[in-house]
Amino acid sequence: MNLSKFFKNTFLVMLACLVLSACATKKVQNQMQGDVYTGTDTVEYLASGVPDRVFFATNESVLTTASRDTLRKQAEWLRKNSKINVVLEGHADERGTREYNLALGERRANAAKDYLMTYGISGNRISVISYGKERPVDSGSNPLAWSKNRRSVTVKAN
Amino acid sequence: MINKIKLSLVLLVIAISQSNALIEVDITRGNLDPLPIAVSPLSAEEVTEDNLTKELKEENIGQKISEVVENNLKNSGLFNPLNKDAFLQKPDIAHLKPRFEDWSLIKAQALITGKVTLVNEKLRVEFRLWDVLAGKEMMALAFTTVPSNWRRVGHIITDKVYERLTGEKGYFDTRIIYVAEEGPKTKRIKKLAIMDQDGSNIKYLTLGNELVLTPRFNPTNQMVTYLSYFRNLPRVYLLDIETGIQEVVGDFPGMTFAPRFSPDGKKIIMSFAMDGNSDIYTMDLENRIVERITNHPSIDTSPSYSPDGKFICFNSDRSGYQQIYVMKSDGTSVKRISFGKGLYGTPVWSPRGDLIAFTKLHKGKFYIGVMRNDGSGERLLTENYYQEAPSWSPNGRVLIFYRETKTDSEGKGFSAKLWSIDLTGYNERMVKTESDASDPSWSSLLSN
């Protein structure tokens, strides 16, 4: 009897641990889908409801559904504010060689530029610069920090 | 600085006795048994009792030169300089005729002696290398230079000793150009810096107002090519470190980066990125003619010529991920050479021609390694959390690279430092710099 009670208690404690750890994992995953950042704590806004940046998976320059949504909002805002030009700043995380990351940042910023252009924004209004891994927003050395740093940021040029 | 580079170095060969050398240092294997060598302080000889001679004695330049030599020999990992306290013979007498029994008693196998004199305000340095066991002189040389060049004299002596004992050119009378770093990771300030191979004589070449990256020496002169974000336009620049004159060379309608000189120093090879695609181009520095070398929708970057100029190794993700490729210098016959597990970057051709050094990323670890120029014989020399960008010593025996540490959960504890390692995988050591440092590039020998 005592023994079964012991087992029962142990089981309850273990169950509690599982639930807690699941919560902890879920909290991180809430800010990442796969290894793409989906959180908002580093995001700034060009205008109300117009986020300034999109995020990428490791080694990728493919735009996610969320990124395309953000860029459509930016395109709409740029159509309304036709005198504003922008610079797209492409970035990579710190887990790659410097020179390759410069090229990767350029590729990411251009993926965003191409998308803005398909939504009617003239290429003359958009310039592109890559910072590679030189300008992280989060100086941490962990997957979440890296996901925030793999980004293309749209910045007003004038 | 200009004076130091345009060093008027008169090299006088007093006598080279080609005695049957018993001492030989094998540098092709990891050396776990470095050669015991005694570096006797160079004695100061009085010719005239003028002020300069007094200064020479007071500053003890002879002692200081011998310390430079000792430090170089120790850092090479091939020699074990013995403690001077145990030396029985006085420096000036040892230089004339060593009592070999005294030196073999303290287990020295080789002995360096010398003396310094001031002649017409010039520093005259004489040194001899002795084989203690055979009881013979192996080499005797004398140099004349300006007194402020005493450190370089120490490096040149080391080069001569290294060459005599290993049969290969040394790498001590050389410099390293690198990027000095400071400030938080998110707002890092970077400056071009140059120093002697042993970390002395650090000089900063830019002020840190704009981001600068990846400086590389011209193998034939004192020019440097690097990437600067001047006016927020990332472009390849050329810098003459004697005159300080800078000019943009990669003034293309987009980012130019990853520059390197051709082996004859006449061209710069670099990447040019436009519309999301990076390809490799060359620019002839005499007539400014630009040639496109690769034309592929993938990223092509980090190009490096073979020492004969006939081939180029480079980094491309045309297979889906970063790998190393080799092609003819006109861009034809492209062949992938890296096939191991993981990603490969920063290929750089050895000055000896037979090997390519690289950075490898596999399962969250970074490695510096070498492979033959056909991709066979891959050998990883060192593993770490983050390290990349190897650069060869001019004799192709040592690699210098940079290493970064992991930050903690609050983003603290970051550092970037220069490290070197022998091609054998032994003798890994940090190269001390005043500040954090990255992107090292090794110069050619300043004198031969």
Tab-separated table of N, CA and C in Angstrom, chain A residues 76-128:
chain	number	residue	atom	x	y	z
A	76	GLU	N	1.799	48.461	-49.577
A	76	GLU	CA	0.597	49.304	-49.519
A	76	GLU	C	0.948	50.676	-48.939
A	77	TRP	N	1.751	50.652	-47.862
A	77	TRP	CA	2.173	51.899	-47.211
A	77	TRP	C	3.027	52.743	-48.165
A	78	LEU	N	3.912	52.065	-48.922
A	78	LEU	CA	4.782	52.780	-49.865
A	78	LEU	C	3.975	53.375	-51.027
A	79	ARG	N	2.917	52.676	-51.433
A	79	ARG	CA	2.055	53.226	-52.501
A	79	ARG	C	1.373	54.510	-52.027
A	80	LYS	N	0.966	54.508	-50.750
A	80	LYS	CA	0.303	55.701	-50.206
A	80	LYS	C	1.295	56.838	-49.967
A	81	ASN	N	2.536	56.485	-49.706
A	81	ASN	CA	3.554	57.503	-49.402
A	81	ASN	C	4.605	57.494	-50.515
A	82	SER	N	4.172	57.969	-51.682
A	82	SER	CA	4.978	57.752	-52.887
A	82	SER	C	6.277	58.564	-52.899
A	83	LYS	N	6.446	59.491	-51.941
A	83	LYS	CA	7.697	60.269	-51.939
A	83	LYS	C	8.765	59.615	-51.059
A	84	ILE	N	8.383	58.560	-50.355
A	84	ILE	CA	9.342	57.917	-49.468
A	84	ILE	C	10.113	56.829	-50.209
A	85	ASN	N	11.422	56.891	-50.110
A	85	ASN	CA	12.274	55.813	-50.615
A	85	ASN	C	12.759	54.977	-49.431
A	86	VAL	N	13.142	53.744	-49.724
A	86	VAL	CA	13.590	52.874	-48.625
A	86	VAL	C	14.915	52.176	-48.940
A	87	VAL	N	15.602	51.821	-47.866
A	87	VAL	CA	16.783	50.952	-47.968
A	87	VAL	C	16.417	49.626	-47.321
A	88	LEU	N	16.690	48.531	-48.017
A	88	LEU	CA	16.479	47.216	-47.419
A	88	LEU	C	17.832	46.708	-46.914
A	89	GLU	N	17.910	46.502	-45.603
A	89	GLU	CA	19.157	46.050	-44.992
A	89	GLU	C	19.087	44.550	-44.717
A	90	GLY	N	19.936	43.799	-45.408
A	90	GLY	CA	19.939	42.340	-45.255
A	90	GLY	C	20.971	41.897	-44.237
A	91	HIS	N	20.595	40.945	-43.384
A	91	HIS	CA	21.485	40.481	-42.308
A	91	HIS	C	21.498	38.952	-42.214
A	92	ALA	N	22.592	38.465	-41.619
A	92	ALA	CA	22.722	37.029	-41.365
A	92	ALA	C	23.056	36.821	-39.891
A	93	ASP	N	22.953	35.587	-39.420
A	93	ASP	CA	23.347	35.319	-38.031
A	93	ASP	C	24.854	35.088	-37.954
A	94	GLU	N	25.369	34.891	-36.739
A	94	GLU	CA	26.823	34.808	-36.547
A	94	GLU	C	27.396	33.429	-36.841
A	95	ARG	N	26.550	32.477	-37.201
A	95	ARG	CA	27.033	31.106	-37.382
A	95	ARG	C	27.410	30.808	-38.821
A	96	GLY	N	28.085	31.729	-39.462
A	96	GLY	CA	28.533	31.490	-40.825
A	96	GLY	C	29.770	32.304	-41.108
A	97	THR	N	30.498	31.946	-42.163
A	97	THR	CA	31.718	32.675	-42.483
A	97	THR	C	31.359	34.082	-42.976
A	98	ARG	N	32.227	35.041	-42.676
A	98	ARG	CA	31.923	36.453	-42.903
A	98	ARG	C	31.556	36.763	-44.358
A	99	GLU	N	32.350	36.265	-45.281
A	99	GLU	CA	32.135	36.643	-46.680
A	99	GLU	C	30.860	36.017	-47.243
A	100	TYR	N	30.625	34.752	-46.929
A	100	TYR	CA	29.391	34.118	-47.404
A	100	TYR	C	28.177	34.852	-46.835
A	101	ASN	N	28.274	35.257	-45.568
A	101	ASN	CA	27.162	35.961	-44.935
A	101	ASN	C	26.873	37.319	-45.569
A	102	LEU	N	27.901	37.979	-46.078
A	102	LEU	CA	27.673	39.242	-46.789
A	102	LEU	C	26.817	38.974	-48.025
A	103	ALA	N	27.160	37.901	-48.740
A	103	ALA	CA	26.395	37.545	-49.939
A	103	ALA	C	24.964	37.122	-49.569
A	104	LEU	N	24.848	36.383	-48.472
A	104	LEU	CA	23.538	35.899	-48.029
A	104	LEU	C	22.628	37.061	-47.617
A	105	GLY	N	23.192	38.053	-46.926
A	105	GLY	CA	22.423	39.231	-46.531
A	105	GLY	C	21.913	39.987	-47.757
A	106	GLU	N	22.753	40.060	-48.765
A	106	GLU	CA	22.374	40.741	-50.007
A	106	GLU	C	21.241	39.987	-50.698
A	107	ARG	N	21.348	38.658	-50.663
A	107	ARG	CA	20.316	37.829	-51.292
A	107	ARG	C	18.973	37.982	-50.556
A	108	ARG	N	19.020	38.044	-49.236
A	108	ARG	CA	17.791	38.191	-48.438
A	108	ARG	C	17.124	39.539	-48.695
A	109	ALA	N	17.917	40.603	-48.693
A	109	ALA	CA	17.345	41.929	-48.927
A	109	ALA	C	16.724	41.996	-50.325
A	110	ASN	N	17.371	41.342	-51.290
A	110	ASN	CA	16.822	41.351	-52.647
A	110	ASN	C	15.556	40.512	-52.785
A	111	ALA	N	15.434	39.469	-51.971
A	111	ALA	CA	14.186	38.685	-51.979
A	111	ALA	C	13.038	39.595	-51.542
A	112	ALA	N	13.304	40.428	-50.523
A	112	ALA	CA	12.282	41.371	-50.061
A	112	ALA	C	12.012	42.441	-51.123
A	113	LYS	N	13.089	42.924	-51.762
A	113	LYS	CA	12.942	43.949	-52.811
A	113	LYS	C	12.078	43.420	-53.971
A	114	ASP	N	12.395	42.203	-54.419
A	114	ASP	CA	11.624	41.611	-55.526
A	114	ASP	C	10.145	41.546	-55.187
A	115	TYR	N	9.849	41.175	-53.944
A	115	TYR	CA	8.449	41.040	-53.552
A	115	TYR	C	7.746	42.400	-53.545
A	116	LEU	N	8.439	43.420	-53.015
A	116	LEU	CA	7.860	44.774	-53.029
A	116	LEU	C	7.605	45.224	-54.470
A	117	MET	N	8.515	44.867	-55.372
A	117	MET	CA	8.373	45.271	-56.779
A	117	MET	C	7.196	44.574	-57.444
A	118	THR	N	6.959	43.302	-57.089
A	118	THR	CA	5.808	42.621	-57.677
A	118	THR	C	4.508	43.236	-57.163
A	119	TYR	N	4.571	43.939	-56.039
A	119	TYR	CA	3.392	44.655	-55.561
A	119	TYR	C	3.432	46.130	-55.947
A	120	GLY	N	4.125	46.409	-57.033
A	120	GLY	CA	4.000	47.702	-57.683
A	120	GLY	C	4.924	48.805	-57.209
A	121	ILE	N	5.914	48.478	-56.366
A	121	ILE	CA	6.840	49.518	-55.933
A	121	ILE	C	8.029	49.555	-56.899
A	122	SER	N	8.307	50.748	-57.402
A	122	SER	CA	9.391	50.882	-58.376
A	122	SER	C	10.738	50.563	-57.739
A	123	GLY	N	11.566	49.834	-58.497
A	123	GLY	CA	12.906	49.502	-58.034
A	123	GLY	C	13.752	50.737	-57.764
A	124	ASN	N	13.400	51.868	-58.411
A	124	ASN	CA	14.152	53.120	-58.189
A	124	ASN	C	13.994	53.649	-56.773
A	125	ARG	N	12.926	53.227	-56.120
A	125	ARG	CA	12.676	53.726	-54.759
A	125	ARG	C	13.334	52.851	-53.696
A	126	ILE	N	13.905	51.735	-54.152
A	126	ILE	CA	14.440	50.769	-53.179
A	126	ILE	C	15.936	50.573	-53.398
A	127	SER	N	16.730	50.824	-52.396
A	127	SER	CA	18.130	50.403	-52.488
A	127	SER	C	18.381	49.305	-51.459
A	128	VAL	N	19.461	48.585	-51.687
A	128	VAL	CA	19.729	47.391	-50.896
A	128	VAL	C	21.133	47.472	-50.317
